[in-house]
PDB file of C-alpha atoms in Angstrom:
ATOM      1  CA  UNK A  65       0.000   0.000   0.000  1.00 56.00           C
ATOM      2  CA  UNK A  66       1.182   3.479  -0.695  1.00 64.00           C
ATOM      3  CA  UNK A  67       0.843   7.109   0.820  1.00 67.00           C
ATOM      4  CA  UNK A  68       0.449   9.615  -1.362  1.00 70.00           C
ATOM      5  CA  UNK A  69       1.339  13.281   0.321  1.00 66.00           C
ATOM      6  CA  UNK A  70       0.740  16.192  -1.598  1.00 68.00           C
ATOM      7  CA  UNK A  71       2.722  19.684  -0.474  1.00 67.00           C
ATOM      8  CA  UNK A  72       1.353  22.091  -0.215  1.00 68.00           C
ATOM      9  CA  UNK A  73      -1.793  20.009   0.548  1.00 64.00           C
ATOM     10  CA  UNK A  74      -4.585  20.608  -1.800  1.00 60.00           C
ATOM     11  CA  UNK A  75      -7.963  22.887  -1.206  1.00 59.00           C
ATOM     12  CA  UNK A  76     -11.067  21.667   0.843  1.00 54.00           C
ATOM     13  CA  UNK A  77     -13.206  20.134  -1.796  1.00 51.00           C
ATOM     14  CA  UNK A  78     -10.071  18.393  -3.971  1.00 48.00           C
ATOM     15  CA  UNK A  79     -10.524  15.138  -3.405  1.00 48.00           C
ATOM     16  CA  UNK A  80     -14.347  14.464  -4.231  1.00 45.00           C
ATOM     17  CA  UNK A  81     -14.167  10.467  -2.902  1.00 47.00           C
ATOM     18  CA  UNK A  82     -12.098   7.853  -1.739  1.00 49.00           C
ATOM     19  CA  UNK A  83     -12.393   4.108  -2.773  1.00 49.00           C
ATOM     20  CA  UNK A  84     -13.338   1.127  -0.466  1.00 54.00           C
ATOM     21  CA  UNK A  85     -10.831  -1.090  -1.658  1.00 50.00           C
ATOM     22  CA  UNK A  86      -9.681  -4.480   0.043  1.00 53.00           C
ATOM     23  CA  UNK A  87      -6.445  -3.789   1.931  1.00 53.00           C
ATOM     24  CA  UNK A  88      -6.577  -0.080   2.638  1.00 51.00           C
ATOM     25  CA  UNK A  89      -7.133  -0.874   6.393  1.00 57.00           C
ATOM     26  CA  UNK A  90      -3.406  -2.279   5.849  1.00 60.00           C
ATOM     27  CA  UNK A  91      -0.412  -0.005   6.860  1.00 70.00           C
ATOM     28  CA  UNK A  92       1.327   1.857   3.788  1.00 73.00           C
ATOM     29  CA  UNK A  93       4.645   0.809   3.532  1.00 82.00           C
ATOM     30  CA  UNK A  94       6.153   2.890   0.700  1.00 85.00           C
ATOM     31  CA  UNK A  95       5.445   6.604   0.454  1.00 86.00           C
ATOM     32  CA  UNK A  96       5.229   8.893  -2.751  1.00 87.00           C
ATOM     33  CA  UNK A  97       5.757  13.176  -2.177  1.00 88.00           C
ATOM     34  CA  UNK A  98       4.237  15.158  -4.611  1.00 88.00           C
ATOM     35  CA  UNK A  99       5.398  18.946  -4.352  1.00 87.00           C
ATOM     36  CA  UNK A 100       3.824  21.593  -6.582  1.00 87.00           C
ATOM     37  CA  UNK A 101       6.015  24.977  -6.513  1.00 88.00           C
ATOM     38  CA  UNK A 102       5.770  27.860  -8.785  1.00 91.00           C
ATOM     39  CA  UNK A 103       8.408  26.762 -11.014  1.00 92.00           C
ATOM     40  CA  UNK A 104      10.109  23.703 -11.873  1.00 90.00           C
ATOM     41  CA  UNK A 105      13.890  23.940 -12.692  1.00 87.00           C
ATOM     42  CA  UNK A 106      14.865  21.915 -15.594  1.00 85.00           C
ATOM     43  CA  UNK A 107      18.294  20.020 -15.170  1.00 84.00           C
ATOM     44  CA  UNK A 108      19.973  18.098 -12.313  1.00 85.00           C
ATOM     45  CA  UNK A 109      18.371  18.569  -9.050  1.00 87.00           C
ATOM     46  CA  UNK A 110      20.537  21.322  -6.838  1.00 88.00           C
ATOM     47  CA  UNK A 111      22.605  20.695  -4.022  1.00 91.00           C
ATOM     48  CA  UNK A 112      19.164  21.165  -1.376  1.00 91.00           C
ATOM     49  CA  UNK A 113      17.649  19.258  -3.479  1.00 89.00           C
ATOM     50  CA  UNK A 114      20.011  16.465  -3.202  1.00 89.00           C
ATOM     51  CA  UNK A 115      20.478  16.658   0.627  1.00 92.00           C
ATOM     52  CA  UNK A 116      16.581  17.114   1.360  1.00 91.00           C
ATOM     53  CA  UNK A 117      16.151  14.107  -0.904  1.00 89.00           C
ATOM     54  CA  UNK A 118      18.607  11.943   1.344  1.00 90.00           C
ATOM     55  CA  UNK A 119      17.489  13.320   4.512  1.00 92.00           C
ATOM     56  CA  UNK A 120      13.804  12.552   3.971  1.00 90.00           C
ATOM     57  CA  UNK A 121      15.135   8.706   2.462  1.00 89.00           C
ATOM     58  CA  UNK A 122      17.166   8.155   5.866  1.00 91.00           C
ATOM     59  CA  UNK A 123      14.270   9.342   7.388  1.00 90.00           C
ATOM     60  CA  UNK A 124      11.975   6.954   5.736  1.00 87.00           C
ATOM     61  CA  UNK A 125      14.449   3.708   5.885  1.00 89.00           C
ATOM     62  CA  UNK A 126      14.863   4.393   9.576  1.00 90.00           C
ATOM     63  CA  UNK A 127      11.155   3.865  10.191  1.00 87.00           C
ATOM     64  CA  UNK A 128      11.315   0.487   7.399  1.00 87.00           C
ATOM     65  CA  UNK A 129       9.707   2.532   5.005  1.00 86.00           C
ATOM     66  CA  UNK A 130      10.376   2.680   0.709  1.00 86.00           C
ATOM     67  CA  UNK A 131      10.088   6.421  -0.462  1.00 88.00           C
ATOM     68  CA  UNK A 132       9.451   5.756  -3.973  1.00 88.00           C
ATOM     69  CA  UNK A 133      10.023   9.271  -4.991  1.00 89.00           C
ATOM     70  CA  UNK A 134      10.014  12.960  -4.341  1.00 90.00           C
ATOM     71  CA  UNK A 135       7.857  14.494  -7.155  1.00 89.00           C
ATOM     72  CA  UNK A 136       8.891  17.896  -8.262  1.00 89.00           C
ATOM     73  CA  UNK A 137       5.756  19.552 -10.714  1.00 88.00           C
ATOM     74  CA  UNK A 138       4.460  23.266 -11.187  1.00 89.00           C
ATOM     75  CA  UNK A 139       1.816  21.648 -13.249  1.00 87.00           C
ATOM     76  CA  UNK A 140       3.354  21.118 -16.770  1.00 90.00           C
ATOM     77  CA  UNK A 141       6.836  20.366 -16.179  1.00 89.00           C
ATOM     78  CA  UNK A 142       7.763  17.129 -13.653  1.00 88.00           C
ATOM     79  CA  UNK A 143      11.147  16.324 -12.055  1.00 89.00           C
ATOM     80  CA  UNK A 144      11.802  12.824 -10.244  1.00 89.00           C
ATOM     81  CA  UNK A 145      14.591  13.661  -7.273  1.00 91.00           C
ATOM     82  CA  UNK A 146      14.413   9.726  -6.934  1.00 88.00           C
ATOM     83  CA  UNK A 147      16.129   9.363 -10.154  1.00 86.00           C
ATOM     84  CA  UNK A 148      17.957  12.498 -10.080  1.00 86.00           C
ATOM     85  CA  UNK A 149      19.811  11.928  -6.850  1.00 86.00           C
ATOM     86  CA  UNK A 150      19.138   8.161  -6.077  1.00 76.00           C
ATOM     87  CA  UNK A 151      22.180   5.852  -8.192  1.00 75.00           C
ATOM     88  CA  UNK A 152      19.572   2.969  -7.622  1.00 74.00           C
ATOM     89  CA  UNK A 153      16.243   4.132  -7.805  1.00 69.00           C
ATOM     90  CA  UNK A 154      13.514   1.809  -7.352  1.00 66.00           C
ATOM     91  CA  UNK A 155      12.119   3.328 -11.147  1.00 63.00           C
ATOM     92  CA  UNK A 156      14.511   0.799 -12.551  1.00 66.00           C
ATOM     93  CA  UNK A 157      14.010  -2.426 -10.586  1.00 70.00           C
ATOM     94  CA  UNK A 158      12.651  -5.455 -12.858  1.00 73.00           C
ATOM     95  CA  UNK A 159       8.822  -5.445 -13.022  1.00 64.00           C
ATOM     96  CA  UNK A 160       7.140  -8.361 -14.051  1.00 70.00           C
ATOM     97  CA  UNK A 161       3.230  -7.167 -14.572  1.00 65.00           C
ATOM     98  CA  UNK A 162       1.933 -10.921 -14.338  1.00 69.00           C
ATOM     99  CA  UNK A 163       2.985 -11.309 -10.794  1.00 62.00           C
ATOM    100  CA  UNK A 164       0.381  -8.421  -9.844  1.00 53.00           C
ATOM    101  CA  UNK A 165      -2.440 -10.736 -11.587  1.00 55.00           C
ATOM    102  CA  UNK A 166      -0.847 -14.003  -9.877  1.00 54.00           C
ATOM    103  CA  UNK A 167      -1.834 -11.942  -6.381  1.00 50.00           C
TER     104      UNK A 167
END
């Protein structure tokens, strides 16, 4: 299962429903951050980027957690820190889509 935290978090009214899905009552064990800003640099992340990014991985491995990614979007334009900064981000890992149908 996983979290899905949006910064800044989103107007009252956003989010219109949420599913009743087998399995949400299960703890999230991988996290996704989606940050909207302004304006989305295009390139390699910077240096904050890059030590924010770490921080907030340590964080999350500390607590046997998978951050799958720091999002970076303004809306049109999306950056990935997790492949940006991470030399083995899980984006790359083998993926073989008939084990999700074997589960």
């Amino acid at each position: 299962v996983t979290a899905m935290l949006l910064d800044p978090p989103p107007e009252v009214g956003l989010f219109v429903g949420l599913a009743q899905l087998p399995g949400l009552e299960t703890p999230f064990c991988q996290t996704l951050s989606i940050v909207v800003q302004a304006h989305v640099e295009t390139g390699p992340p910077t240096d904050d980027d890059r030590r924010g990014y770490q921080a907030l991985r340590r964080a999350h491995m500390a607590q046997g957690l998978l951050l799958l990614d720091v999002v970076i979007t303004d809306g049109d334009t999306v950056r990935s820190l997790a492949i940006g900064c991470d030399p083995d981000p899980v984006w790359f890992d083998e993926f073989d889509p008939g084990a999700v149908d074997a589960a």
